[in-house]
Short mmCIF file of C-alpha atoms and ligand atoms in Angstrom, two decimals:
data_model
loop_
_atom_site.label_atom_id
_atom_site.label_comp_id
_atom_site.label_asym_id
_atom_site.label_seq_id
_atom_site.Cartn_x
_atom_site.Cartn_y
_atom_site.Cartn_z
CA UNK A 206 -11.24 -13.42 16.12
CA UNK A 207 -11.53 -10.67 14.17
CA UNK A 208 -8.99 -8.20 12.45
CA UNK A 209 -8.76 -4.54 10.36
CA UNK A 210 -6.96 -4.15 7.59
CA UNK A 211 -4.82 -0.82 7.33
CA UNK A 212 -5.49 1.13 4.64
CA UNK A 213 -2.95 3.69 5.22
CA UNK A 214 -0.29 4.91 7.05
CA UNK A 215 3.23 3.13 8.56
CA UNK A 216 0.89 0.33 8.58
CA UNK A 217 0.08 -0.38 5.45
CA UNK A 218 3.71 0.63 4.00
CA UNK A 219 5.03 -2.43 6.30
CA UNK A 220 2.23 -5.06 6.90
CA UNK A 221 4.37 -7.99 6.91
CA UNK A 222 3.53 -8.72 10.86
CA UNK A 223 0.07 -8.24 10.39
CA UNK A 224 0.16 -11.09 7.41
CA UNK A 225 2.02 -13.35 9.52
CA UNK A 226 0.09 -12.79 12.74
CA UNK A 227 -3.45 -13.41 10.37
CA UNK A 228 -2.01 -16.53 8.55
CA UNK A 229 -0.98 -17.77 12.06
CA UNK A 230 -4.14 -16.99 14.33
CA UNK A 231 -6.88 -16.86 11.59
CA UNK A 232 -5.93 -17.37 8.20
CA UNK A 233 -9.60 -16.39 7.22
CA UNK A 234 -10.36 -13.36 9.10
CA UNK A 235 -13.53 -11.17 9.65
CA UNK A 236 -12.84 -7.50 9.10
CA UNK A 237 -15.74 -5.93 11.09
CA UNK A 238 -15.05 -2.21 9.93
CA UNK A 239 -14.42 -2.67 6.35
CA UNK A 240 -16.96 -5.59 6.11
CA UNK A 241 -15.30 -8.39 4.09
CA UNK A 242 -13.35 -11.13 4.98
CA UNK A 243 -9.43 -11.01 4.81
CA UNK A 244 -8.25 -13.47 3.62
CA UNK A 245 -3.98 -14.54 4.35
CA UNK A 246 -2.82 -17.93 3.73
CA UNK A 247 -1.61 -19.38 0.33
CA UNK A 248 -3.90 -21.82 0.31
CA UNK A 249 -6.94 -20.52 0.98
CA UNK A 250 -6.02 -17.86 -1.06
CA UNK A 251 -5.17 -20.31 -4.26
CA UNK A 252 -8.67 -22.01 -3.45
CA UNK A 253 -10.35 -18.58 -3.71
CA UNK A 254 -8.83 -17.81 -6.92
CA UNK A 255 -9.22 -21.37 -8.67
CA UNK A 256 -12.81 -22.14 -6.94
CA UNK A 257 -15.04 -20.01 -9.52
CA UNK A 258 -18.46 -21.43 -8.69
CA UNK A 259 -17.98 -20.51 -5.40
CA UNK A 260 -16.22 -17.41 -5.45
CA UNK A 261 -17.05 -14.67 -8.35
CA UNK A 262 -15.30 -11.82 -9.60
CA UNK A 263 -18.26 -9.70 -10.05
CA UNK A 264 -17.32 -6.96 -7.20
CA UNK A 265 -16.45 -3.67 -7.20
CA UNK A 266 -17.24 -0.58 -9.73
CA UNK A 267 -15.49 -2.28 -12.86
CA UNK A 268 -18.27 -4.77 -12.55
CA UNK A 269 -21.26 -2.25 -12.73
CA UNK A 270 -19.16 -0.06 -16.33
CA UNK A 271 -22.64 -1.22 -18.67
CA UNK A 272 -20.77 -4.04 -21.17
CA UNK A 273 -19.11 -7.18 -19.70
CA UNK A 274 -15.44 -6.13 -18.37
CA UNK A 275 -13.21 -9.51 -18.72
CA UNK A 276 -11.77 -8.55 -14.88
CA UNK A 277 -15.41 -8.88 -13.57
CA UNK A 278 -17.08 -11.58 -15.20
CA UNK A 279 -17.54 -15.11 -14.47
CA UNK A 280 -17.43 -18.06 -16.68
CA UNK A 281 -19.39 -18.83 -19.05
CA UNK A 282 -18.82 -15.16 -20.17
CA UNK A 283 -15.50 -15.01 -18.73
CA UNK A 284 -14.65 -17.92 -20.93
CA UNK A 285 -15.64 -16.88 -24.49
CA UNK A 286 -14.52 -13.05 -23.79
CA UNK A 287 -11.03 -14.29 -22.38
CA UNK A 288 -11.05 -16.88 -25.49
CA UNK A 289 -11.37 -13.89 -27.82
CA UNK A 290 -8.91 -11.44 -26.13
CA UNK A 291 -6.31 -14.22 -25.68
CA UNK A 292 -6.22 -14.93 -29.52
CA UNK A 293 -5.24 -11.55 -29.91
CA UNK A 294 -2.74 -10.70 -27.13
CA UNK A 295 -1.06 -13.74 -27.55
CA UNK A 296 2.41 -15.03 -26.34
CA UNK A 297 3.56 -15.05 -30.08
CA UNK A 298 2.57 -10.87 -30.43
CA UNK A 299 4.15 -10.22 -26.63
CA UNK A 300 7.50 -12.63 -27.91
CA UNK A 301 7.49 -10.28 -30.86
CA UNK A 302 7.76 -7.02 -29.34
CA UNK A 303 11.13 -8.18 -27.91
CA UNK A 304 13.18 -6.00 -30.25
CA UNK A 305 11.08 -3.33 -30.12
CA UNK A 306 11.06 -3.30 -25.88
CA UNK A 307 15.08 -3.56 -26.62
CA UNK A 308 14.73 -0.26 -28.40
CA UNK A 309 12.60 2.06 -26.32
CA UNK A 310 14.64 0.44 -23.23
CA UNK A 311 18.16 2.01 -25.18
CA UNK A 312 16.65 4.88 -25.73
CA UNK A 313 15.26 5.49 -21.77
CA UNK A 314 19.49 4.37 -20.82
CA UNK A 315 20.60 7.61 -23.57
CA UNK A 316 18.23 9.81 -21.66
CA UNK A 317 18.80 8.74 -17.74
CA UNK A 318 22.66 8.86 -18.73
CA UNK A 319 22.33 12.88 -20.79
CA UNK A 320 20.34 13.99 -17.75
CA UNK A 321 22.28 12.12 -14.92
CA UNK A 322 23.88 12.01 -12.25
CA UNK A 323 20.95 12.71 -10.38
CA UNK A 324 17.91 10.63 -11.60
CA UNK A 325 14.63 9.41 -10.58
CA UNK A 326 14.27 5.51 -11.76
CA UNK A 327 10.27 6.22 -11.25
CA UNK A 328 9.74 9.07 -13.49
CA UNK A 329 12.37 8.59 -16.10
CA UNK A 330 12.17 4.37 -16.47
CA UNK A 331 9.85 2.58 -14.87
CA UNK A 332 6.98 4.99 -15.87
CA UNK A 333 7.75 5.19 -19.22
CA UNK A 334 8.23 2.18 -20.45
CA UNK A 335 5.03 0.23 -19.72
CA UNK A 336 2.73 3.18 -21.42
CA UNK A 337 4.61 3.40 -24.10
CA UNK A 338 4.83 -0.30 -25.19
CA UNK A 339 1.08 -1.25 -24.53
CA UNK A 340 -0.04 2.17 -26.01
CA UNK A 341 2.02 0.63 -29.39
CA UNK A 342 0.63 -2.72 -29.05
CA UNK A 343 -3.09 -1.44 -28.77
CA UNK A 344 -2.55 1.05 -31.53
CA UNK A 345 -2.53 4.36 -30.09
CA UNK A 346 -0.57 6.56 -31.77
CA UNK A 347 2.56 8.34 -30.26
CA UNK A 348 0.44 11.94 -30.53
CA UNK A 349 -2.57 10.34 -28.53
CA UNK A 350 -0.75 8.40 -26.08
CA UNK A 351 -0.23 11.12 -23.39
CA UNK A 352 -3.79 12.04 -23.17
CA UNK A 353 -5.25 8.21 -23.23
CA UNK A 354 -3.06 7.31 -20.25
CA UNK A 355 -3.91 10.59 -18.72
CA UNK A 356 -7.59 9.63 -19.50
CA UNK A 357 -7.14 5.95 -18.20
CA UNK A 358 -5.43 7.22 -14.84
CA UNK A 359 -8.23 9.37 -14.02
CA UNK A 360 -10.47 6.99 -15.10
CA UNK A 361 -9.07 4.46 -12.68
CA UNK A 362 -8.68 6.99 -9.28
CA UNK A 363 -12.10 7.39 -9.81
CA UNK A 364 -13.02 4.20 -9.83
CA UNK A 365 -11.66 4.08 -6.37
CA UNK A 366 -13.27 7.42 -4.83
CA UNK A 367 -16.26 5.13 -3.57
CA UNK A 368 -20.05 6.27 -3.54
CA UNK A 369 -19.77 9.04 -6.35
CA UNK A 370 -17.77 7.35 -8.39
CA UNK A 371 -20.01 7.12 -11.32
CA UNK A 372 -20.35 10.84 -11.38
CA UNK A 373 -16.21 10.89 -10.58
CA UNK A 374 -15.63 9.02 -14.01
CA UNK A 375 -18.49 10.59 -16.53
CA UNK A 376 -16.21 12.80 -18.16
CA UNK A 377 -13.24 10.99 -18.68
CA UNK A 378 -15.32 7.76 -19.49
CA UNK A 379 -16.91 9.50 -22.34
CA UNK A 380 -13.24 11.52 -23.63
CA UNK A 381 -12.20 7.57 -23.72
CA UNK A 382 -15.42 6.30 -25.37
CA UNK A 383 -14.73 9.25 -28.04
CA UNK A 384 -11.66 8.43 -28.88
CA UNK A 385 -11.86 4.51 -29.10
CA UNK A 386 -14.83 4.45 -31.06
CA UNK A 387 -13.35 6.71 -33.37
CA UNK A 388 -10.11 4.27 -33.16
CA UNK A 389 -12.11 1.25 -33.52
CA UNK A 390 -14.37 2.00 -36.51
CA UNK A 391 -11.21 3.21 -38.05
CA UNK A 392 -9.67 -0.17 -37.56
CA UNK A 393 -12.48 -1.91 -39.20
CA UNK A 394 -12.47 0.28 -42.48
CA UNK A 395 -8.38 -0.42 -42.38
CA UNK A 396 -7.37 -3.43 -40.71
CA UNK A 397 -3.57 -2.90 -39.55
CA UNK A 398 -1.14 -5.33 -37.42
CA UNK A 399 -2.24 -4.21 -34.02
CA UNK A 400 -4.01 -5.63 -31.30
CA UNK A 401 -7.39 -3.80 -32.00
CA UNK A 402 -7.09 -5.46 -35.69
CA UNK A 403 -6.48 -8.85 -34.25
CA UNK A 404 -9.07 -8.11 -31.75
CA UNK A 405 -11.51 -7.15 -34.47
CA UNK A 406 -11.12 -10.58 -36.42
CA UNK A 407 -11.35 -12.99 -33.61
CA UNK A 408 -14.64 -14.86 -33.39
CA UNK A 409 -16.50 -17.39 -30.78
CA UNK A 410 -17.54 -20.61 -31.30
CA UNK A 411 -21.10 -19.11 -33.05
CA UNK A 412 -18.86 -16.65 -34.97
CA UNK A 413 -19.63 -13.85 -32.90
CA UNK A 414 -16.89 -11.13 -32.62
CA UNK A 415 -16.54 -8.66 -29.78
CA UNK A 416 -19.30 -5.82 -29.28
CA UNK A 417 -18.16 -2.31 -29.46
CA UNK A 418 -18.82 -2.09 -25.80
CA UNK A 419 -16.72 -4.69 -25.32
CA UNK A 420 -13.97 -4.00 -27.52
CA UNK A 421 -13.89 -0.32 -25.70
CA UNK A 422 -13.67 -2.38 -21.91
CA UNK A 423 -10.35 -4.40 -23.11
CA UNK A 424 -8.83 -1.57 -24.54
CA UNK A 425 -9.31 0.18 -21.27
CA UNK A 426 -8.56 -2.59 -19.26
CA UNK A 427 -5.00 -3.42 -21.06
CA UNK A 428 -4.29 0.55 -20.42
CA UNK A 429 -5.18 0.40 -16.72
CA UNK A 430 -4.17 -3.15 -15.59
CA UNK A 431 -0.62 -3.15 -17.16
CA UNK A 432 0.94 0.14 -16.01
CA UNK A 433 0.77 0.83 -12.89
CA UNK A 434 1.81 -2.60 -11.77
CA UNK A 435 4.72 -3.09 -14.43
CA UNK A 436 6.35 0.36 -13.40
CA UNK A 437 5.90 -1.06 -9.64
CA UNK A 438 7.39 -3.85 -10.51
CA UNK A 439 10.73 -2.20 -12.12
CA UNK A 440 10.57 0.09 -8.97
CA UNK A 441 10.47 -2.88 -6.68
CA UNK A 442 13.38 -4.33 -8.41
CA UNK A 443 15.66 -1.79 -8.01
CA UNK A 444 14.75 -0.43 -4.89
CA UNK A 445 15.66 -4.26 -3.47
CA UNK A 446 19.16 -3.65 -5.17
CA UNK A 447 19.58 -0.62 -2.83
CA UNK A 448 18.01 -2.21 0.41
CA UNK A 449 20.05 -5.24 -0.32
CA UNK A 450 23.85 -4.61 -1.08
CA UNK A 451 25.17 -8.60 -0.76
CA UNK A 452 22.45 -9.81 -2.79
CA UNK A 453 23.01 -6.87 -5.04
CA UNK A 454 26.48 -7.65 -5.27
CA UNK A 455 25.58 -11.48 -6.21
CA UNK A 456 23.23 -9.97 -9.44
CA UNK A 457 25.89 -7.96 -10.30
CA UNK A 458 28.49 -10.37 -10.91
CA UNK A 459 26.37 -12.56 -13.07
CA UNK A 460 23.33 -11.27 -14.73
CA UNK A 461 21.91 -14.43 -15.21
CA UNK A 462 20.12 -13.78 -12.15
CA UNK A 463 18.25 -11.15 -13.68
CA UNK A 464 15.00 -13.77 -14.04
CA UNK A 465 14.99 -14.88 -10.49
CA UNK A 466 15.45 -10.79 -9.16
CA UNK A 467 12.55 -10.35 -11.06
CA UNK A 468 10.76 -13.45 -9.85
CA UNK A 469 11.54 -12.55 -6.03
CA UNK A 470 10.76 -9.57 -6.52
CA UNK A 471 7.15 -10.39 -7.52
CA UNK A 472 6.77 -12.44 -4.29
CA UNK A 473 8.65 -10.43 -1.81
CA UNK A 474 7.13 -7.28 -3.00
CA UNK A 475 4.08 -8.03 -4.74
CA UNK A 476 2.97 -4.94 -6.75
CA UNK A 477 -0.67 -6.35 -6.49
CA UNK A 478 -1.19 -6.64 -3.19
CA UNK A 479 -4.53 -7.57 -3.42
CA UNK A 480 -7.82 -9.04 -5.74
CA UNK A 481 -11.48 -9.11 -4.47
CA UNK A 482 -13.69 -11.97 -4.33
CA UNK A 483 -17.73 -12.36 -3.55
CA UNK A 484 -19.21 -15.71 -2.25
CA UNK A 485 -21.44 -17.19 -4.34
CA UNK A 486 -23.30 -19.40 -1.97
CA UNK A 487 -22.77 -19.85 1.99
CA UNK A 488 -19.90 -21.78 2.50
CA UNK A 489 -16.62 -22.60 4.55
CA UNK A 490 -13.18 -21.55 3.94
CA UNK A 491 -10.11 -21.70 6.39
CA UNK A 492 -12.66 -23.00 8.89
CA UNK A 493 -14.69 -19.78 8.80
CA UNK A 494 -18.22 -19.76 7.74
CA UNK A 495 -18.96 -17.64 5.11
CA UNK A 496 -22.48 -15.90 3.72
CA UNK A 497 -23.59 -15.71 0.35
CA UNK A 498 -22.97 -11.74 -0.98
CA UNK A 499 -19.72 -11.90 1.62
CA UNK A 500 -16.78 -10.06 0.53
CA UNK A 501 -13.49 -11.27 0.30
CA UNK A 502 -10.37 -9.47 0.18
CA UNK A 503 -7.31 -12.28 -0.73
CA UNK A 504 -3.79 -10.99 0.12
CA UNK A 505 -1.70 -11.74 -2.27
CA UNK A 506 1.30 -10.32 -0.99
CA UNK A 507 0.97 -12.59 2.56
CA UNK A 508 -0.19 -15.46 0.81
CA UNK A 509 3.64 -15.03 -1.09
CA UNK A 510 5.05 -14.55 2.22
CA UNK A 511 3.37 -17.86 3.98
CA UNK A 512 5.40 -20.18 5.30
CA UNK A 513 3.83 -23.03 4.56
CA UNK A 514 5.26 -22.08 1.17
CA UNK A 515 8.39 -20.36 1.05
CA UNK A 516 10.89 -21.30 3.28
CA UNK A 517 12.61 -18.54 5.53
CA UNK A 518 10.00 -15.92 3.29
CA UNK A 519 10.98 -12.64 5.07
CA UNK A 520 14.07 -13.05 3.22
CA UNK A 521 14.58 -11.73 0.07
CA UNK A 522 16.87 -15.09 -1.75
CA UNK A 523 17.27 -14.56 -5.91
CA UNK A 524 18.15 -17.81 -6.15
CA UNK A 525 15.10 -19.30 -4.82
CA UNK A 526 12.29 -21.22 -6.69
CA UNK A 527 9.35 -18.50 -6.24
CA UNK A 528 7.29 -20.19 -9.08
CA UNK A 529 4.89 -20.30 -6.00
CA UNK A 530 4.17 -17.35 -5.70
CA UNK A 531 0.58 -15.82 -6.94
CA UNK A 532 1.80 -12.08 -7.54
CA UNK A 533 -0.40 -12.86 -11.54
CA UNK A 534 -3.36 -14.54 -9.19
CA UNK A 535 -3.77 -18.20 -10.40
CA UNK A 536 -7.11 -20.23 -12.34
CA UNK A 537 -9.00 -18.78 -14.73
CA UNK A 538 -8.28 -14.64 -14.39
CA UNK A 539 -4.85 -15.45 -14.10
CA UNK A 540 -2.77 -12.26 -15.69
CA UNK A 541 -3.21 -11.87 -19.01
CA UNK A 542 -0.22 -9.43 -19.45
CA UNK A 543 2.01 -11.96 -16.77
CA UNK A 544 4.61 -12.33 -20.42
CA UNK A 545 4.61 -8.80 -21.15
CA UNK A 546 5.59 -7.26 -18.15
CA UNK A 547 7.88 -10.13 -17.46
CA UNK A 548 9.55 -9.54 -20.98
CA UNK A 549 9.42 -5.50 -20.09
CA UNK A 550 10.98 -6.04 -16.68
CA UNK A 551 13.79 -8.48 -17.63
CA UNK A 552 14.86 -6.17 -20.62
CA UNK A 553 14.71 -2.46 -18.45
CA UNK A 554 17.30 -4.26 -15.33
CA UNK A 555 19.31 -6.55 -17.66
CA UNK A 556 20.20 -2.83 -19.43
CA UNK A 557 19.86 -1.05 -16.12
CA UNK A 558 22.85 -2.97 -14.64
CA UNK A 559 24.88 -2.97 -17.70
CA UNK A 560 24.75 1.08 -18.36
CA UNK A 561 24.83 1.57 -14.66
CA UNK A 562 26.71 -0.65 -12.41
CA UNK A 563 28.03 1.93 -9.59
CA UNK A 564 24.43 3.41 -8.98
CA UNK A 565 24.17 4.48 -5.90
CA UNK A 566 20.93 6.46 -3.75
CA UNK A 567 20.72 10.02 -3.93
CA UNK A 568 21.97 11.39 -0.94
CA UNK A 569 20.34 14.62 -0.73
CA UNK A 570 16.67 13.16 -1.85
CA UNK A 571 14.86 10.18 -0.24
CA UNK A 572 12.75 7.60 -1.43
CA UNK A 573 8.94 8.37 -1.60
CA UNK A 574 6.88 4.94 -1.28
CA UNK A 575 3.35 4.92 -2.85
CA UNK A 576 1.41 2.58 -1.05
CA UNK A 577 -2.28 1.69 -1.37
CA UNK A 578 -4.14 -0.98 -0.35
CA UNK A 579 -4.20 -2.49 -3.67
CA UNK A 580 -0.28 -1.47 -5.04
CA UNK A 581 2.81 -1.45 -3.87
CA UNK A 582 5.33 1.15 -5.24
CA UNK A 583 7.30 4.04 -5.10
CA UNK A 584 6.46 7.55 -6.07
CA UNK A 585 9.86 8.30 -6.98
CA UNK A 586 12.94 6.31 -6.39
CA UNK A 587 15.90 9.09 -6.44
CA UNK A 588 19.55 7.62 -7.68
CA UNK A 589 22.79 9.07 -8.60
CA UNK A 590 24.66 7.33 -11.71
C1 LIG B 1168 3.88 -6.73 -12.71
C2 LIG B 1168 2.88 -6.52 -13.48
C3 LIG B 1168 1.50 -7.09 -13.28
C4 LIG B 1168 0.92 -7.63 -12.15
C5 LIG B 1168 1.52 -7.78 -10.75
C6 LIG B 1168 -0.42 -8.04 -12.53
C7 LIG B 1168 -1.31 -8.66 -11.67
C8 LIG B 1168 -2.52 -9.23 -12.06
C9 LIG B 1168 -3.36 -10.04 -11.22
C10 LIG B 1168 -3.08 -10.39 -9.76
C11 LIG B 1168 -4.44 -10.43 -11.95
C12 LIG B 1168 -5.59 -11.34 -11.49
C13 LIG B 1168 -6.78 -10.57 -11.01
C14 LIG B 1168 -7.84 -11.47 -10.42
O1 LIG B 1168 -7.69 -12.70 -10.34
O2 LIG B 1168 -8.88 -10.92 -10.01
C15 LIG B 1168 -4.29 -9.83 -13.27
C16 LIG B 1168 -5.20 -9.93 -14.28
C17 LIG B 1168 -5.07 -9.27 -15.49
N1 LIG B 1168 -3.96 -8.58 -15.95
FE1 LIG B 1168 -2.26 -8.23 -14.94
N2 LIG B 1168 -0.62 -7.73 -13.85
C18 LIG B 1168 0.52 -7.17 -14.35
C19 LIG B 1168 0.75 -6.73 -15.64
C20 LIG B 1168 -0.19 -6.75 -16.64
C21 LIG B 1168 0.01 -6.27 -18.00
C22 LIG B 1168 1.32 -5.71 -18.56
C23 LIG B 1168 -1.19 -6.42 -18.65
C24 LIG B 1168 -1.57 -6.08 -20.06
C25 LIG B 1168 -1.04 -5.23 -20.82
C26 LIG B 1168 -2.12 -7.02 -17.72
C27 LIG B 1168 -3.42 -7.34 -18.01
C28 LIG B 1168 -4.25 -8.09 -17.20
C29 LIG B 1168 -5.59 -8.48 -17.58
C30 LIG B 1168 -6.29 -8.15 -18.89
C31 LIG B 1168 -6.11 -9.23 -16.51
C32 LIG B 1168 -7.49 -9.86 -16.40
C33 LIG B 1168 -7.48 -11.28 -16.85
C34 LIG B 1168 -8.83 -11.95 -16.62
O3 LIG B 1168 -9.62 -11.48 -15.83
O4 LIG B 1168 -9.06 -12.97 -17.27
N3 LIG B 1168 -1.49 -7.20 -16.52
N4 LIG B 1168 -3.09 -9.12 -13.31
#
């Protein structure tokens, strides 16, 4: 049996059939057009994910960017580059920008309520907030910030243009390479309390620190991985309250249930959709037979809809345990950032639903979904306060 995966249109925006008709008929699918394997179920998809000498992350353009990229690498380079980012960016530094997340989050509910009634969540919360916390954590000043995540956007659409894409990315990759070297040697002549300092003291086990090259990579990488999918993720979480007036009703009666909105929300709406594997060797999985060099393209967002799993998962329950679900991927790549944008998330709808309760959807302006094959979000998410 074999199967294509949309890659745009209707199809794509609601693939939920298509997940449940692959995890049912052939949880390990071969995609003859796009030519890599898809693959549905939760647990093949966990085993893919955890099963490292079988199944490597080197794929895609990120992998081929000169210095090692910590997405892209397998272990034993995985290990000692993850070892040294994860001193750095570590749950103590992420628990500690509580206050200021608090902060920028007040300041976002001032604007949205001086400019209201009519607001877009996307544009005026969900977008925000992400750039401008990791931007402060990194150590980008407010001044640069703009142009970085400009930088980093283009850097990443290019990334995704296909063959060309070197070419695509040049001239952003060096504006980026300018400015972080410049940022970096700066850092070492004046150590500050930042995560490029603490990045900059951390050593292996031979007392090795990072390499410029890969210091640069990491600073790239925590612009492009966290942003995109944290502002999805805010999106997602209040476009449910919209789609979903009981349940809405439920969260608004007792915020406690902000944790478990959030952790749905991840599953039933996974703002990753997807993560790309390679076989290492030949070998099986889901009783298919795959080639060494194969690609494989895990679903995420059906293996958090499988049934094996989640009971009644087309449903969207709060109060569920979703713990299961792999929205951060699982093993050894699992997401470095999963207690920042956790932290960012619960903070932005705890304060969303206290400043405004009675939101309702703009009537005069609909919804605009952006959906790619690798993200799941909205464009803009019109409201009226
Ligand atoms: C809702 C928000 C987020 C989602 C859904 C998400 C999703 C993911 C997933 C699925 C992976 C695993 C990729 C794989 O196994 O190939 C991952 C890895 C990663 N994420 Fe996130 N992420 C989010 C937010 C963030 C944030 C805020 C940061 C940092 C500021 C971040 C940084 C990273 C990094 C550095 C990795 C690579 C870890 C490694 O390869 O060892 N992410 N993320």
């Amino acid at each position: 049996v074999t199967a294509t995966m949309p890659t745009r249109g209707p199809a794509l925006e609601e693939p939920n059939e298509f997940y449940a008709q692959l995890r049912r008929d052939e949880p390990v699918a071969w995609d003859p057009k796009h030519g890599w394997w898809i693959v549905s179920s939760h647990a093949e998809v966990e085993k893919a994910l955890i099963e490292f000498g079988r199944f490597s992350s080197k794929v895609g353009a990120m992998a081929e960017l000169g210095a090692p990229m910590l997405t892209t690498e397998d272990p034993p380079s995985h290990t000692r580059l993850r070892g040294l980012v994860s001193g750095a960016f570590t749950p103590k530094r992420i628990a500690s920008v509580d206050a200021r997340v608090e902060e920028v989050v007040g300041e976002i509910m001032e604007k949205m309520r001086a400019s209201g009634p009519h607001i877009d969540v996307v544009s005026s919360l969900s977008y925000p907030l992400p750039v401008v916390v990791i931007a402060e954590m990194i150590g980008i000043s407010p001044k640069d910030r703009e142009a970085i995540w400009r930088w980093s956007f283009e850097f990443l659409s290019g990334l995704e243009k296909g063959a060309g894409w070197r070419e695509a990315i040049q001239p952003t990759l060096s504006a980026l390479d300018g400015y972080f070297s410049e940022a970096i040697e700066n850092h070492r002549r004046t150590p500050r309390g930042d995560l490029i300092s603490a990045m900059l003291e951390r050593r292996d086990a031979e007392g090795n620190g990072l390499t410029d090259g890969e210091m640069f990579n990491l600073c790239l990488l925590l612009m492009v991985a966290g942003n995109e999918t944290t502002t999805n993720l805010i999106s997602n979480s209040i476009s449910v309250m919209l789609t979903h007036p009981k349940e809405y009703e439920r969260l608004r009666a007792d915020h406690s249930l902000v944790k478990g909105w959030i952790e749905e929300t991840l599953r039933w709406a996974s703002p990753t959709r997807v993560v790309f594997r390679k076989a290492l060797e030949d070998t099986e999985l889901g009783g298919a037979k795959i080639k060494e060099g194969d690609q494989l393209l895990l679903l995420l967002a059906s293996a958090n809809r499988d049934e094996k799993v989640f009971e009644d998962p087309e449903t969207f329950i709060p109060e569920r345990d979703a713990s299961q679900h792999v929205a951060f991927g699982r093993g050894r790549h699992f997401c470095l950032g999963a207690p920042l944008s956790r932290l960012e998330a619960n903070i932005a709808i705890r304060r969303f639903l206290e400043t405004f309760p009675d939101f309702k959807p703009d009537p005069d302006h609909s919804a605009q979904r952006e959906d790619l094959l690798f993200t799941r979000g909205f464009r803009s998410l019109p409201i009226v306060i």
